[in-house]
Amino acid sequence: MKVAVVTGSSRGLGRALVLALAQEGYTVVVHFHKSIGEASEVLRQVRTKSPDSIKVHANLTDEKQVEVMFGEILAKVGRVDLLVNNVGNFLLREFAKTTNRQFRNILESNIYSTLFASRAVLPQMRKRKSGQIVNIGAVGAERIILRKRVVPYYLAKSGVYILTKVMASEEAKNGIKINMISPGSLAQDIFKASDFPMGRSAKYTDVISALKFLISDEAKYISGANIEVAGAFIPGF
């Protein structure tokens, strides 16, 4: 059975993704940092479909903790076929009011978590000449977006986009596919329905559909791609 790791899967989008992957037949790894109660409940639900699934804990901005976490994963389930880098904090605040500490948190939680987790899982994927990494981005991440209330967030997601492209190019020869899914706003309180060309914000199910496509046989030649799941929404319009 294939194994999928979804970072930040105790709640929100990560929770939805890990439940969907369990439905698809994956043994899943539920990752959490602080939300142990929520992670335990997600694992309980996951095990009704995938009884060998586990949960693990780590601060993914700490390289050593990431190494220990993936060592635990490999010891318990033996392999990782799919890594979904979902962890990444968000901050909506005027640039001038954003502290250096907040700025650093947004950059590290998005870029470092993606880099450290990917590098931790790649060696065993290279040995098997197979595996997939899917990074969660944000609509507009591949373009220069100047929005004063989300400066560090878009710097971070643009960084994740660059990592996706570079890693995909380097790992293609090893049979590893690396892609990115960039949702439109998943929040219900920042925008109005009329702000979106299709009349609504993105839903978890929209992202799940994109992920299912990327891990399907139909997408076997797709790597280095950024799929915007945004219903034609463009930040700033």
CSV table of C-alpha atoms in Angstrom, one decimal:
chain,number,residue,atom,x,y,z
A,1,MET,CA,0.0,0.0,0.0
A,2,LYS,CA,1.3,3.5,-0.8
A,3,VAL,CA,2.1,5.9,1.9
A,4,ALA,CA,1.2,9.6,1.9
A,5,VAL,CA,2.5,12.3,4.3
A,6,VAL,CA,0.4,15.5,4.6
A,7,THR,CA,2.1,18.2,6.7
A,8,GLY,CA,-0.2,20.3,8.9
A,9,SER,CA,-3.0,17.7,8.6
A,10,SER,CA,-4.7,18.0,12.0
A,11,ARG,CA,-7.1,20.7,10.7
A,12,GLY,CA,-8.2,22.8,7.7
A,13,LEU,CA,-7.0,21.9,4.2
A,14,GLY,CA,-4.5,19.4,5.5
A,15,ARG,CA,-7.2,17.5,7.3
A,16,ALA,CA,-9.4,17.4,4.2
A,17,LEU,CA,-6.4,16.2,2.1
A,18,VAL,CA,-5.4,13.4,4.5
A,19,LEU,CA,-9.0,12.1,4.8
A,20,ALA,CA,-9.3,12.1,1.0
A,21,LEU,CA,-6.1,10.2,0.5
A,22,ALA,CA,-7.2,7.6,3.1
A,23,GLN,CA,-10.3,7.2,0.9
A,24,GLU,CA,-8.0,6.7,-2.1
A,25,GLY,CA,-6.4,3.7,-0.4
A,26,TYR,CA,-3.2,5.4,1.0
A,27,THR,CA,-1.7,4.6,4.4
A,28,VAL,CA,-1.5,8.2,5.6
A,29,VAL,CA,0.7,10.1,8.1
A,30,VAL,CA,-1.1,12.8,10.0
A,31,HIS,CA,1.4,15.5,11.0
A,32,PHE,CA,0.9,18.1,13.7
A,33,HIS,CA,2.9,20.7,15.6
A,34,LYS,CA,0.7,21.7,18.5
A,35,SER,CA,-2.8,20.4,17.8
A,36,ILE,CA,-2.4,17.0,19.3
A,37,GLY,CA,-6.1,16.6,20.2
A,38,GLU,CA,-7.2,17.5,16.7
A,39,ALA,CA,-4.6,15.2,15.2
A,40,SER,CA,-5.7,12.3,17.3
A,41,GLU,CA,-9.3,12.8,16.1
A,42,VAL,CA,-8.2,13.0,12.5
A,43,LEU,CA,-6.2,9.8,12.9
A,44,ARG,CA,-9.2,8.0,14.5
A,45,GLN,CA,-11.3,9.0,11.4
A,46,VAL,CA,-8.5,8.0,9.0
A,47,ARG,CA,-8.1,4.6,10.5
A,48,THR,CA,-11.6,3.6,9.7
A,49,LYS,CA,-10.4,3.5,6.0
A,50,SER,CA,-6.7,3.1,6.5
A,51,PRO,CA,-5.9,1.1,9.7
A,52,ASP,CA,-2.1,1.3,9.4
A,53,SER,CA,-2.0,5.1,9.4
A,54,ILE,CA,0.0,7.0,12.0
A,55,LYS,CA,0.4,10.5,13.4
A,56,VAL,CA,3.7,12.3,14.0
A,57,HIS,CA,4.8,15.5,15.6
A,58,ALA,CA,7.4,18.1,14.6
A,59,ASN,CA,8.1,21.8,14.2
A,60,LEU,CA,8.9,21.8,10.5
A,61,THR,CA,11.0,24.9,10.7
A,62,ASP,CA,13.5,23.0,12.8
A,63,GLU,CA,15.7,20.9,10.5
A,64,LYS,CA,16.6,18.4,13.2
A,65,GLN,CA,13.0,17.8,14.2
A,66,VAL,CA,12.1,17.2,10.5
A,67,GLU,CA,14.9,14.6,10.2
A,68,VAL,CA,13.7,12.8,13.4
A,69,MET,CA,10.1,12.8,12.2
A,70,PHE,CA,10.9,11.2,8.8
A,71,GLY,CA,13.1,8.7,10.5
A,72,GLU,CA,10.1,7.7,12.7
A,73,ILE,CA,7.9,7.6,9.6
A,74,LEU,CA,10.2,5.3,7.7
A,75,ALA,CA,10.7,3.1,10.8
A,76,LYS,CA,6.9,2.6,11.2
A,77,VAL,CA,5.5,2.5,7.7
A,78,GLY,CA,8.7,1.8,5.6
A,79,ARG,CA,8.4,4.3,2.8
A,80,VAL,CA,6.8,7.6,1.6
A,81,ASP,CA,5.3,7.6,-1.9
A,82,LEU,CA,3.6,11.0,-1.7
A,83,LEU,CA,4.5,14.1,0.4
A,84,VAL,CA,2.1,17.0,0.4
A,85,ASN,CA,3.8,20.2,1.8
A,86,ASN,CA,0.8,21.9,3.2
A,87,VAL,CA,2.3,23.7,6.2
A,88,GLY,CA,2.6,27.5,5.9
A,89,ASN,CA,1.3,30.2,8.1
A,90,PHE,CA,-0.7,33.2,6.7
A,91,LEU,CA,-0.7,36.8,7.9
A,92,LEU,CA,-3.0,39.6,6.8
A,93,ARG,CA,-1.5,42.8,8.1
A,94,GLU,CA,-0.2,46.1,6.7
A,95,PHE,CA,3.4,45.8,5.8
A,96,ALA,CA,4.5,48.7,8.1
A,97,LYS,CA,2.7,47.0,11.0
A,98,THR,CA,4.3,43.6,10.4
A,99,THR,CA,7.0,42.9,12.9
A,100,ASN,CA,10.3,41.3,11.9
A,101,ARG,CA,9.4,38.3,14.0
A,102,GLN,CA,6.1,37.9,12.1
A,103,PHE,CA,7.8,38.3,8.8
A,104,ARG,CA,10.3,35.6,9.6
A,105,ASN,CA,7.6,33.3,10.8
A,106,ILE,CA,5.7,33.5,7.5
A,107,LEU,CA,8.9,33.0,5.4
A,108,GLU,CA,10.2,30.1,7.5
A,109,SER,CA,6.9,28.3,8.0
A,110,ASN,CA,6.3,28.2,4.3
A,111,ILE,CA,9.8,28.0,2.7
A,112,TYR,CA,11.8,26.1,5.3
A,113,SER,CA,9.1,23.6,6.0
A,114,THR,CA,8.8,22.8,2.3
A,115,LEU,CA,12.6,22.6,1.8
A,116,PHE,CA,13.3,20.5,4.9
A,117,ALA,CA,10.5,18.0,4.5
A,118,SER,CA,11.3,17.6,0.8
A,119,ARG,CA,15.0,17.0,1.4
A,120,ALA,CA,14.2,14.6,4.2
A,121,VAL,CA,12.0,12.4,1.9
A,122,LEU,CA,13.9,12.6,-1.4
A,123,PRO,CA,16.7,10.1,-0.6
A,124,GLN,CA,14.4,7.1,-0.2
A,125,MET,CA,12.4,8.2,-3.3
A,126,ARG,CA,15.6,8.3,-5.3
A,127,LYS,CA,16.4,4.8,-4.2
A,128,ARG,CA,13.1,3.5,-5.5
A,129,LYS,CA,13.2,5.8,-8.6
A,130,SER,CA,9.6,6.9,-7.8
A,131,GLY,CA,7.7,9.3,-5.7
A,132,GLN,CA,5.7,12.5,-5.7
A,133,ILE,CA,5.8,15.8,-3.9
A,134,VAL,CA,3.0,18.3,-4.1
A,135,ASN,CA,3.5,21.7,-2.6
A,136,ILE,CA,0.6,24.0,-1.6
A,137,GLY,CA,1.0,27.5,-3.0
A,138,ALA,CA,-1.3,30.4,-3.5
A,139,VAL,CA,-2.9,31.9,-6.6
A,140,GLY,CA,-0.5,34.5,-8.1
A,141,ALA,CA,2.6,32.9,-6.5
A,142,GLU,CA,4.4,32.7,-9.9
A,143,ARG,CA,3.8,36.4,-10.6
A,144,ILE,CA,5.1,39.5,-8.8
A,145,ILE,CA,2.1,40.5,-6.7
A,146,LEU,CA,2.3,43.8,-4.7
A,147,ARG,CA,-0.3,43.6,-2.0
A,148,LYS,CA,0.7,45.5,1.1
A,149,ARG,CA,-1.2,43.4,3.6
A,150,VAL,CA,0.3,40.0,2.5
A,151,VAL,CA,3.9,40.9,1.6
A,152,PRO,CA,5.7,38.2,3.5
A,153,TYR,CA,3.1,35.6,2.5
A,154,TYR,CA,3.5,36.2,-1.2
A,155,LEU,CA,7.3,36.4,-0.9
A,156,ALA,CA,7.1,32.9,0.8
A,157,LYS,CA,4.7,31.4,-1.7
A,158,SER,CA,6.8,32.7,-4.6
A,159,GLY,CA,9.8,31.0,-2.9
A,160,VAL,CA,7.8,27.7,-2.8
A,161,TYR,CA,7.0,28.1,-6.5
A,162,ILE,CA,10.8,28.5,-7.3
A,163,LEU,CA,11.6,25.5,-5.1
A,164,THR,CA,9.0,23.4,-6.9
A,165,LYS,CA,10.4,24.3,-10.3
A,166,VAL,CA,14.0,23.7,-9.4
A,167,MET,CA,13.4,20.4,-7.5
A,168,ALA,CA,11.2,19.1,-10.3
A,169,SER,CA,14.0,19.7,-12.8
A,170,GLU,CA,16.6,18.1,-10.7
A,171,GLU,CA,14.6,15.1,-9.7
A,172,ALA,CA,13.0,14.2,-13.0
A,173,LYS,CA,15.9,11.9,-13.9
A,174,ASN,CA,15.2,10.0,-10.6
A,175,GLY,CA,11.6,9.3,-11.5
A,176,ILE,CA,10.2,11.8,-9.0
A,177,LYS,CA,7.5,14.2,-9.8
A,178,ILE,CA,7.2,17.5,-8.0
A,179,ASN,CA,4.2,19.9,-8.6
A,180,MET,CA,2.4,22.7,-6.9
A,181,ILE,CA,-1.3,23.4,-6.3
A,182,SER,CA,-2.2,27.1,-5.8
A,183,PRO,CA,-5.7,27.7,-4.5
A,184,GLY,CA,-7.5,30.9,-4.5
A,185,SER,CA,-8.6,32.2,-1.2
A,186,LEU,CA,-10.0,29.4,1.0
A,187,ALA,CA,-11.1,31.9,3.7
A,188,GLN,CA,-14.7,33.0,4.0
A,189,ASP,CA,-14.1,36.2,5.9
A,190,ILE,CA,-11.6,38.2,3.8
A,191,PHE,CA,-13.5,38.4,0.5
A,192,LYS,CA,-17.1,38.6,-0.6
A,193,ALA,CA,-18.6,36.1,-3.1
A,194,SER,CA,-18.8,38.9,-5.6
A,195,ASP,CA,-15.0,39.3,-5.5
A,196,PHE,CA,-14.7,36.0,-7.3
A,197,PRO,CA,-15.3,35.6,-11.1
A,198,MET,CA,-17.1,32.3,-10.5
A,199,GLY,CA,-19.1,33.7,-7.5
A,200,ARG,CA,-17.4,31.9,-4.7
A,201,SER,CA,-14.1,31.2,-3.0
A,202,ALA,CA,-12.1,28.0,-3.5
A,203,LYS,CA,-13.2,24.9,-1.5
A,204,TYR,CA,-11.2,22.1,-0.1
A,205,THR,CA,-12.9,19.8,-2.6
A,206,ASP,CA,-11.5,21.8,-5.4
A,207,VAL,CA,-8.0,21.3,-4.1
A,208,ILE,CA,-8.6,17.6,-3.5
A,209,SER,CA,-9.7,17.2,-7.2
A,210,ALA,CA,-6.4,18.8,-8.4
A,211,LEU,CA,-4.4,16.5,-6.1
A,212,LYS,CA,-6.3,13.4,-7.2
A,213,PHE,CA,-5.4,14.3,-10.8
A,214,LEU,CA,-1.7,14.9,-10.1
A,215,ILE,CA,-1.4,11.5,-8.4
A,216,SER,CA,-3.3,9.7,-11.2
A,217,ASP,CA,-1.8,7.9,-14.2
A,218,GLU,CA,-3.3,10.6,-16.4
A,219,ALA,CA,-0.7,13.0,-15.0
A,220,LYS,CA,2.4,10.8,-15.3
A,221,TYR,CA,4.2,13.3,-17.6
A,222,ILE,CA,3.3,16.4,-15.5
A,223,SER,CA,6.1,17.7,-13.3
A,224,GLY,CA,7.1,21.2,-12.4
A,225,ALA,CA,3.6,22.4,-12.9
A,226,ASN,CA,1.7,24.9,-10.9
A,227,ILE,CA,-2.1,24.3,-11.0
A,228,GLU,CA,-4.1,27.3,-10.0
A,229,VAL,CA,-7.4,26.2,-8.4
A,230,ALA,CA,-8.9,29.7,-8.2
A,231,GLY,CA,-11.8,30.0,-10.6
A,232,ALA,CA,-10.0,32.7,-12.6
A,233,PHE,CA,-9.5,34.8,-9.4
A,234,ILE,CA,-6.5,37.1,-9.7
A,235,PRO,CA,-5.2,38.8,-6.5
A,236,GLY,CA,-5.5,42.5,-6.6
A,237,PHE,CA,-8.3,42.6,-9.2
